[in-house]
PDB file of C-alpha atoms in Angstrom:
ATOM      1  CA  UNK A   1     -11.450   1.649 -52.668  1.00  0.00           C
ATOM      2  CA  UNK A   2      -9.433   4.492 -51.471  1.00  0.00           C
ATOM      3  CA  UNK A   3      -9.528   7.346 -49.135  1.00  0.00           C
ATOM      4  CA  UNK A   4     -10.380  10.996 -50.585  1.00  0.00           C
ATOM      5  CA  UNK A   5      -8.289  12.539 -48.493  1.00  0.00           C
ATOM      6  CA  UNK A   6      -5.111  10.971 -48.236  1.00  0.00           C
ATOM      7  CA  UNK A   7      -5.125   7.948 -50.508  1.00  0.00           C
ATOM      8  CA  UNK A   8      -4.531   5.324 -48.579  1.00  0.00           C
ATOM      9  CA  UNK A   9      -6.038   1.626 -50.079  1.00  0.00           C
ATOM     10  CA  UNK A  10      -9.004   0.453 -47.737  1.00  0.00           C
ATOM     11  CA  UNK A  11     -10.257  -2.635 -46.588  1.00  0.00           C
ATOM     12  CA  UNK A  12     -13.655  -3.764 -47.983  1.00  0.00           C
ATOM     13  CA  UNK A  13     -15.940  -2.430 -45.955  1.00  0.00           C
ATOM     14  CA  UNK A  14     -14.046  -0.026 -44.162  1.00  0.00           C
ATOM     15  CA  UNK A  15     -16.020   2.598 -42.501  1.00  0.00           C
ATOM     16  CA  UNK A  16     -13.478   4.914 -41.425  1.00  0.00           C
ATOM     17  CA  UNK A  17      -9.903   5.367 -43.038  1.00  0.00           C
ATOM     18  CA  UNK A  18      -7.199   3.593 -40.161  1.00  0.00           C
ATOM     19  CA  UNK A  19      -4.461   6.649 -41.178  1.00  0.00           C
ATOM     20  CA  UNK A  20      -6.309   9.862 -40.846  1.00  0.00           C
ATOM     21  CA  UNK A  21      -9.402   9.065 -39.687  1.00  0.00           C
ATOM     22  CA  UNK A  22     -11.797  10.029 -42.740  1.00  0.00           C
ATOM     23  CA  UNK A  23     -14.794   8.591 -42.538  1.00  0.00           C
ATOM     24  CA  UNK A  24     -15.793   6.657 -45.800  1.00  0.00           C
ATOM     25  CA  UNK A  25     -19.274   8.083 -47.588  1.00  0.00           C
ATOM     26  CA  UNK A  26     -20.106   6.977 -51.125  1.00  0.00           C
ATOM     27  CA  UNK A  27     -23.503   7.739 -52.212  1.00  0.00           C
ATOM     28  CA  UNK A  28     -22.914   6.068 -55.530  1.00  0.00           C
ATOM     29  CA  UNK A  29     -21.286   3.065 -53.640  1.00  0.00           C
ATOM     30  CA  UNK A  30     -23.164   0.230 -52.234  1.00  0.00           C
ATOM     31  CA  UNK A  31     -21.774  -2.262 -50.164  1.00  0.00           C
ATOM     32  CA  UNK A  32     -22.727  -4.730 -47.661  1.00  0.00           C
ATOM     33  CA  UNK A  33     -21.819  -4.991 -44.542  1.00  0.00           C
ATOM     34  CA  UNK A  34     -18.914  -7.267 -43.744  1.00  0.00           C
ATOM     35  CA  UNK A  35     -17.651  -8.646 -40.869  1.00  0.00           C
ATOM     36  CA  UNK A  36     -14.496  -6.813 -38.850  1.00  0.00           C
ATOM     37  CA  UNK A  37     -10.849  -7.904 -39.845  1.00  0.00           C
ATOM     38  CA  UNK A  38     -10.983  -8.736 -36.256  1.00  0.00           C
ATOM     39  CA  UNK A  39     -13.363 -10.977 -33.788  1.00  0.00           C
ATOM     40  CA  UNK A  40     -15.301  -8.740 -31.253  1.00  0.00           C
ATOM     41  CA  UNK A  41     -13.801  -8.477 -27.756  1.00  0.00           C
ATOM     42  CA  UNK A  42     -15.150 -10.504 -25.116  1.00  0.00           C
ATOM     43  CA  UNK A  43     -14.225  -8.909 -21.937  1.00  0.00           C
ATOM     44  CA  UNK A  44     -15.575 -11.692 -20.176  1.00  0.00           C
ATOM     45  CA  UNK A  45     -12.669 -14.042 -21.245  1.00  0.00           C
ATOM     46  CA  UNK A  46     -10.100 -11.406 -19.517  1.00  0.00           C
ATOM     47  CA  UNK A  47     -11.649 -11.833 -15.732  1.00  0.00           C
ATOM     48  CA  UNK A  48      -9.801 -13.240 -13.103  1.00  0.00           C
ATOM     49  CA  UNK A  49     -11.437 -15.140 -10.110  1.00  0.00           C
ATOM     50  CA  UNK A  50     -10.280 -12.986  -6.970  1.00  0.00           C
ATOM     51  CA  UNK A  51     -10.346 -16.225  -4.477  1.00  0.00           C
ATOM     52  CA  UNK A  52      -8.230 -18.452  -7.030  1.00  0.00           C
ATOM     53  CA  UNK A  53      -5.509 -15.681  -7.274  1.00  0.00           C
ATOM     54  CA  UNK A  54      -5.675 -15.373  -3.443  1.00  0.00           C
ATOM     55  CA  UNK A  55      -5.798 -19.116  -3.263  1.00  0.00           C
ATOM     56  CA  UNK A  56      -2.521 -19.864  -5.516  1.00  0.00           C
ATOM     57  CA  UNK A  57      -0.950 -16.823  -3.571  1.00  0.00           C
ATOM     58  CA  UNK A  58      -1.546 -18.573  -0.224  1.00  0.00           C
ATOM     59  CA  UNK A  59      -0.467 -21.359  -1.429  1.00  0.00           C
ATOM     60  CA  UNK A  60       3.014 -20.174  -2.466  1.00  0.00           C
ATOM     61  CA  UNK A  61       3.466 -18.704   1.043  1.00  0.00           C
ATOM     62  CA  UNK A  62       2.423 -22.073   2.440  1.00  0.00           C
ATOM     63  CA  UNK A  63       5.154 -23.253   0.413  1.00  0.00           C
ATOM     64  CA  UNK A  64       8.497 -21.579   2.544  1.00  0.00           C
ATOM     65  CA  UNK A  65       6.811 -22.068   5.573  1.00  0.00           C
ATOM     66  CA  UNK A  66       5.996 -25.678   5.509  1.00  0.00           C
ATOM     67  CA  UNK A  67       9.514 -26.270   4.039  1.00  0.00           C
ATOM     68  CA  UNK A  68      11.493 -23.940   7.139  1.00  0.00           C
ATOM     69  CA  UNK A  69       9.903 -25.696   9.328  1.00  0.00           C
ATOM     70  CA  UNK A  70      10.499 -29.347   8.168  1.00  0.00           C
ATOM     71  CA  UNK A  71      14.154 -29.135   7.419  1.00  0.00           C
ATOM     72  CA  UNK A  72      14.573 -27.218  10.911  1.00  0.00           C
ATOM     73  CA  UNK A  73      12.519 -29.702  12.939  1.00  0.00           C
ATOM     74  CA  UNK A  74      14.733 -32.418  10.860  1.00  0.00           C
ATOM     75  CA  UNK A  75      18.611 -31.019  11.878  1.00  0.00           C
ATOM     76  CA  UNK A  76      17.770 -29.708  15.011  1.00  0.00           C
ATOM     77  CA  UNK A  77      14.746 -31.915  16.370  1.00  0.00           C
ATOM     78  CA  UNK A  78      12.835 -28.805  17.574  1.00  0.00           C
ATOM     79  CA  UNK A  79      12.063 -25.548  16.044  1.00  0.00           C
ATOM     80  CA  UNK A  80      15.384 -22.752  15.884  1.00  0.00           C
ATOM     81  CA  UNK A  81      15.936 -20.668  12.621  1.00  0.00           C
ATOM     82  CA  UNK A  82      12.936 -21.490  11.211  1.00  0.00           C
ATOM     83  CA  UNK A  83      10.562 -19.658  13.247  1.00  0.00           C
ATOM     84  CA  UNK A  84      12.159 -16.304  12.305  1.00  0.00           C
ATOM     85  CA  UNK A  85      11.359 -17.297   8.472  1.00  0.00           C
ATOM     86  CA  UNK A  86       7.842 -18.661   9.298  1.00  0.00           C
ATOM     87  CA  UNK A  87       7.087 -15.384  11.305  1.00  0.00           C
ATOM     88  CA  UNK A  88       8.106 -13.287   8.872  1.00  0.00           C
ATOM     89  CA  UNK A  89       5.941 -15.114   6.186  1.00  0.00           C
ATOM     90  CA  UNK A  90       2.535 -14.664   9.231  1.00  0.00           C
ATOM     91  CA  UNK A  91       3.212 -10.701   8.802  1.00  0.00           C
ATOM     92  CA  UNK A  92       3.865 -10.405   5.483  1.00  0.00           C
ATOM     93  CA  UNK A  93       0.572 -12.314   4.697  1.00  0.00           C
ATOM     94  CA  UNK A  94      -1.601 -10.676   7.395  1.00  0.00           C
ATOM     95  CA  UNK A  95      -0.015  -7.212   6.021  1.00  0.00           C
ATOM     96  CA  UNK A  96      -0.502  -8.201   2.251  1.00  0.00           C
ATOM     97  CA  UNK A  97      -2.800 -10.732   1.646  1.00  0.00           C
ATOM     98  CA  UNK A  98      -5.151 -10.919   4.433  1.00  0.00           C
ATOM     99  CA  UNK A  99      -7.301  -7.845   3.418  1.00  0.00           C
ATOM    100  CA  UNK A 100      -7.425  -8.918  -0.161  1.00  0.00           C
ATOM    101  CA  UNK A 101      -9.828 -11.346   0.470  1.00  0.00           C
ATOM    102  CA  UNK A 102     -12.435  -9.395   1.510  1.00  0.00           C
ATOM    103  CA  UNK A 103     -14.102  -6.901  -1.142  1.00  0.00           C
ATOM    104  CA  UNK A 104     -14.248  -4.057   0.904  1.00  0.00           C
ATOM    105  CA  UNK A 105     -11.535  -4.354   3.415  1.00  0.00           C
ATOM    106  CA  UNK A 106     -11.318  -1.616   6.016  1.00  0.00           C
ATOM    107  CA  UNK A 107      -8.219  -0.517   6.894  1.00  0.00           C
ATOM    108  CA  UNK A 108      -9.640   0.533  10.263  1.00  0.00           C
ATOM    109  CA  UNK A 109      -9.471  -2.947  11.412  1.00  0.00           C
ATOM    110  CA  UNK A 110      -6.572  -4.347   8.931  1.00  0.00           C
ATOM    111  CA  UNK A 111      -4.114  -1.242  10.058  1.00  0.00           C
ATOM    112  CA  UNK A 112      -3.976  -2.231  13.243  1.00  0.00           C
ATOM    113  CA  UNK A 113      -3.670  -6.365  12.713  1.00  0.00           C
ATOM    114  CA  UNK A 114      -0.881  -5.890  10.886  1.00  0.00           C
ATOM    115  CA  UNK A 115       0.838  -3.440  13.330  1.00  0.00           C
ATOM    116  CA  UNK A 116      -0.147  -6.251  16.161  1.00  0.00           C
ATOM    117  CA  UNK A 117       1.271  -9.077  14.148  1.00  0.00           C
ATOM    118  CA  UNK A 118       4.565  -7.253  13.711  1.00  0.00           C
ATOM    119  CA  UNK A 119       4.729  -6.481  17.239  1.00  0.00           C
ATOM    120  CA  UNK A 120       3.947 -10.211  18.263  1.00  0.00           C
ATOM    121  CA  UNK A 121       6.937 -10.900  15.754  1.00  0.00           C
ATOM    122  CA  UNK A 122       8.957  -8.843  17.764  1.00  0.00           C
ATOM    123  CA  UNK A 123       8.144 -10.736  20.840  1.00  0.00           C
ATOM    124  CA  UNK A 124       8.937 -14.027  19.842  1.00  0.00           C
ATOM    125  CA  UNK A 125      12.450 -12.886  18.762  1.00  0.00           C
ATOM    126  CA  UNK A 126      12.801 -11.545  22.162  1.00  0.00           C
ATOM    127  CA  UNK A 127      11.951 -14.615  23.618  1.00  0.00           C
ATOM    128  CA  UNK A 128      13.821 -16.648  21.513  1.00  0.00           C
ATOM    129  CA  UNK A 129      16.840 -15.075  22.067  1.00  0.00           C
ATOM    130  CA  UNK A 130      16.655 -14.553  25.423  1.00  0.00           C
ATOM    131  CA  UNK A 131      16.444 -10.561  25.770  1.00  0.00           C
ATOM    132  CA  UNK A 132      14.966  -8.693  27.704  1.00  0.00           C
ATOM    133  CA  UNK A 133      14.263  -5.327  25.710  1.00  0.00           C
ATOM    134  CA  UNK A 134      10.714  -6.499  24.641  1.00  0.00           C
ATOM    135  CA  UNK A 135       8.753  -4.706  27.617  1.00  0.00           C
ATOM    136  CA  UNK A 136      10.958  -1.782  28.662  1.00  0.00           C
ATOM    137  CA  UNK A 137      11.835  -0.581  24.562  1.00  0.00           C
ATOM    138  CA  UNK A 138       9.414  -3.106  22.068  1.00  0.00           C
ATOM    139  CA  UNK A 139       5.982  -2.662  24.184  1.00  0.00           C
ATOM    140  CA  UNK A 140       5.989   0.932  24.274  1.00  0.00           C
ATOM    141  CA  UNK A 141       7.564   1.847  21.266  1.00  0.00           C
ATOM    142  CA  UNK A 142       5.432  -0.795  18.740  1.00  0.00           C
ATOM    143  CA  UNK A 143       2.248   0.116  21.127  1.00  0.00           C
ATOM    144  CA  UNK A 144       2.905   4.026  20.337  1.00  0.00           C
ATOM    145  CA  UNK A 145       3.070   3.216  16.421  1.00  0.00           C
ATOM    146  CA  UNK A 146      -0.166   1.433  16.647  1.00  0.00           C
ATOM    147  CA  UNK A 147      -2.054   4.187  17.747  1.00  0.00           C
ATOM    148  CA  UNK A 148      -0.429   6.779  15.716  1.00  0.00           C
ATOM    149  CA  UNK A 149      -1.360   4.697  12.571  1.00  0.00           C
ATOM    150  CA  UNK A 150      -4.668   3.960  13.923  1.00  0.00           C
ATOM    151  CA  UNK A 151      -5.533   7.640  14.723  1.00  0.00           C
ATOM    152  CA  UNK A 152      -4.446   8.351  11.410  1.00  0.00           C
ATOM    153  CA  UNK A 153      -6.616   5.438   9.842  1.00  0.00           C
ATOM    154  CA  UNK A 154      -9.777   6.461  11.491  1.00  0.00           C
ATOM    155  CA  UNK A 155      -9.287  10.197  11.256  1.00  0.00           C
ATOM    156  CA  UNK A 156      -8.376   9.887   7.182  1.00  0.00           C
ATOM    157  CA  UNK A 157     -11.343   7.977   6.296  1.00  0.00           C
ATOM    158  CA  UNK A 158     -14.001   9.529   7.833  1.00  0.00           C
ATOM    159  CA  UNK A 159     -12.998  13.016   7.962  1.00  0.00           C
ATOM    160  CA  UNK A 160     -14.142  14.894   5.029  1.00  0.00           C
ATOM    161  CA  UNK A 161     -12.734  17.951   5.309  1.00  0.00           C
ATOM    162  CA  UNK A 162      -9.766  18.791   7.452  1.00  0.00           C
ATOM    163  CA  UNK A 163      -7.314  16.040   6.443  1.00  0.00           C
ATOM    164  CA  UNK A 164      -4.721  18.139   5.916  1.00  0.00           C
ATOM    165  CA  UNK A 165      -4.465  18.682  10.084  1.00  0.00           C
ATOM    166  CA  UNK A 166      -4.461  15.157  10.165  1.00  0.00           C
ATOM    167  CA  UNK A 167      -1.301  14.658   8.505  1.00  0.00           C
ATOM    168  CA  UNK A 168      -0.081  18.078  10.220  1.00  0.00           C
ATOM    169  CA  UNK A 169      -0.993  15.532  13.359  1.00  0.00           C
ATOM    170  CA  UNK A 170       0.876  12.883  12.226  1.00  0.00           C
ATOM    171  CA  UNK A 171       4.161  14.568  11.298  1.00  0.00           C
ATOM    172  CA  UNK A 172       4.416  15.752  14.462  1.00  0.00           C
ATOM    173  CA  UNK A 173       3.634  12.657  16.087  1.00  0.00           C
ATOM    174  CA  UNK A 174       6.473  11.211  14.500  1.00  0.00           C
ATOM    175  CA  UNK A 175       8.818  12.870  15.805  1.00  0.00           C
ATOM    176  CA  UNK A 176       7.497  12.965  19.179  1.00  0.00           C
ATOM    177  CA  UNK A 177       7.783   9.297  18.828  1.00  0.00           C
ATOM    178  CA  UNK A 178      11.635   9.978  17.563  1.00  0.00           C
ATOM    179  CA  UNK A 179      12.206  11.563  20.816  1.00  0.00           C
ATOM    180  CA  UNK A 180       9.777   8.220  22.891  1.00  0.00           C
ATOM    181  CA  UNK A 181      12.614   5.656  21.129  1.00  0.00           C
ATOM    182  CA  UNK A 182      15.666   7.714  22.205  1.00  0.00           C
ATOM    183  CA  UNK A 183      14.143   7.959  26.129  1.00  0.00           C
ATOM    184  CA  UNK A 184      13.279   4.038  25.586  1.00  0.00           C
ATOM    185  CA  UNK A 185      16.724   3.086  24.891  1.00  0.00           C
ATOM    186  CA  UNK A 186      18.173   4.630  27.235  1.00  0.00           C
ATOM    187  CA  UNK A 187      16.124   2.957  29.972  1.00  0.00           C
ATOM    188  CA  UNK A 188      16.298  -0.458  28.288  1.00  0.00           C
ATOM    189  CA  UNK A 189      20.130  -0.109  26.797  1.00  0.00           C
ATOM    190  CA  UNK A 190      21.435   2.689  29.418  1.00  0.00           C
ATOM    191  CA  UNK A 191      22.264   4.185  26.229  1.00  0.00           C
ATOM    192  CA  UNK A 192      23.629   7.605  26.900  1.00  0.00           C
ATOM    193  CA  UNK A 193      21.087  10.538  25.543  1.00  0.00           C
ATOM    194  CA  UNK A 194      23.115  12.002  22.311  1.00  0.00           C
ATOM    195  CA  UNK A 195      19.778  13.714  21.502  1.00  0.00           C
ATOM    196  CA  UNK A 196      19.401  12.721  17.892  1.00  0.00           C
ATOM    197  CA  UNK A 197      15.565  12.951  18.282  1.00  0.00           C
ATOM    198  CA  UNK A 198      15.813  16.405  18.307  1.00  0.00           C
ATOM    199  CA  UNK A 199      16.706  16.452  14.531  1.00  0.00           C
ATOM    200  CA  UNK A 200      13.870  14.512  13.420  1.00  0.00           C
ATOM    201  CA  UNK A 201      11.563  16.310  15.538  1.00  0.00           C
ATOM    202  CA  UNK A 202      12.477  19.674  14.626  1.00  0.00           C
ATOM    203  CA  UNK A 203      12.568  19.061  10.850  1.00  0.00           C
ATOM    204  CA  UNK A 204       8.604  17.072  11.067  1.00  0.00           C
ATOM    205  CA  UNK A 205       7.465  19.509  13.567  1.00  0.00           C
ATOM    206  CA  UNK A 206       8.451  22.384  10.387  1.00  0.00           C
ATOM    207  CA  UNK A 207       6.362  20.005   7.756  1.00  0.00           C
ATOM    208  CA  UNK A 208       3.274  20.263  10.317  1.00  0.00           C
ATOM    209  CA  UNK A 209       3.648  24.001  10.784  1.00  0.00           C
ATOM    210  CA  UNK A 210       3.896  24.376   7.115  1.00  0.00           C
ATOM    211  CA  UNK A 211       0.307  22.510   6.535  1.00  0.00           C
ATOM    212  CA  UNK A 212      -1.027  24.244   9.508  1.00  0.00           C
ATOM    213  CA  UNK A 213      -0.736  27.186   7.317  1.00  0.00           C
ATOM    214  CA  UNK A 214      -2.032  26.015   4.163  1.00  0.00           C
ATOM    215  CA  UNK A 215      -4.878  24.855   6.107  1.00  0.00           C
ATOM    216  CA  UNK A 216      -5.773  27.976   7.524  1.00  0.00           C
ATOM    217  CA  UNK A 217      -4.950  30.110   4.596  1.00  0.00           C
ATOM    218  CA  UNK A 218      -8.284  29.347   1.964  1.00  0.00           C
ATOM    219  CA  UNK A 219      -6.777  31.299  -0.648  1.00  0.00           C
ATOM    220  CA  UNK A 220      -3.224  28.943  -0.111  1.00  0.00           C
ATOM    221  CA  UNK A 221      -5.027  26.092   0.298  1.00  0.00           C
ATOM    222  CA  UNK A 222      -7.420  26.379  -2.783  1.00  0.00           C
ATOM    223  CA  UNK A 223      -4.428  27.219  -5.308  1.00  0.00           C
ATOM    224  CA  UNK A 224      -2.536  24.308  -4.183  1.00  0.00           C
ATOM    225  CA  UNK A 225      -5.673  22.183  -4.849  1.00  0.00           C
ATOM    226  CA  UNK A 226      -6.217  23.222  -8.104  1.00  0.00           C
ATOM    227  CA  UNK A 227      -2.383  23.169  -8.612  1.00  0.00           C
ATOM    228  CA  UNK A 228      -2.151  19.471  -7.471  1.00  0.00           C
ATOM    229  CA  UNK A 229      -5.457  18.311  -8.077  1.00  0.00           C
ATOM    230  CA  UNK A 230      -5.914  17.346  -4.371  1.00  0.00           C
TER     231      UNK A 230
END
């Protein structure tokens, strides 16, 4: 059996030709059905179980961190390098993994946990080398970035309309916080004031005026919507 239309040799039972698409009608013709050239797709056999991906993930993490520790505990008799590695693997896992194993994680709550374990990462180094820049430069500046992102968070995912201010908001709050790490090394370094910040601030505080006025110009902010499906 062939196609009509472009000749092509079909399979028995073919109801549709695989080059052009024709579908196959004989009136004179009469076949039985036969079974597909291949087995029907089971999307059942494709799932993955969410907790034993999570699970193996976990336990390659596990892995490093049991291993730092040992040979550092081993050669040193007390923990040194390894609790830089093992740190690193706590933040990396709160900031990755941890929300994966809930089904709806809100990022509300996981935004800020992983901000707080990063700055608690930041602590221990302090302490573990002695310094002293934690609370006059760390504390301030990590405790500003927290509620930046927060704000941001909360303000994203329940506003819904407006979110373009928001991220008018955060642009500028960036480099606000630009000008918060110069002023913070200076009092914890006695850094002199070169008055970088002022680059960074200018240039973000431009990108918020700029969606400022797409979000008070409708016709502006309508055409870009339809231009960038946003």
């Amino acid at each position: 059996m062939y196609c009509v239309k472009c000749g092509v040799e079909l399979q028995k039972g073919a109801e549709k030709c695989p080059l052009c698409g024709t579908r196959v009608y004989h009136p004179d013709i009469t076949e039985e059905p036969e079974e597909g050239q291949y087995p029907p797709y089971n999307e059942g056999n494709a799932q993955v179980s969410r907790s034993g991906f999570l699970f193996i993930l976990t336990f390659l993490l596990v892995i490093p961190f049991v291993v730092c520790l040992t040979v550092d505990i081993n050669l040193t008799g007390h923990v040194t390098w390894s609790g830089y590695v093992t740190g690193a693997i706590i933040v990396m896992y709160t900031a990755t993994c941890l929300p994966l194993w809930f089904k709806r994680a809100n990022p509300v709550i996981f935004v800020p946990c992983a901000l707080a374990a990063g700055l608690l990462y930041v602590l221990y180094i302090s302490l573990a080398t002695g310094g002293r820049w934690f609370l006059p430069f760390a504390f301030p500046v990590g405790g500003a970035v927290i509620l930046i992102a927060e704000a941001a968070t909360v303000l994203l995912k329940y506003l819904k309309k407006g979110k373009i201010f928001v991220f008018a908001g955060f642009f500028f709050l960036i480099g606000a916080l630009c000008v918060l790490i110069e002023g913070m090394l200076h009092v914890a370094f006695d850094l002199p004031f070169r008055f970088w910040s002022l680059y960074p601030l200018v240039a973000l505080t431009l990108v918020a005026i700029m969606l400022l006025v797409i979000g008070l110009c409708r016709p502006l902010r309508e055409s870009l919507e339809k231009k960038f499906f946003i």
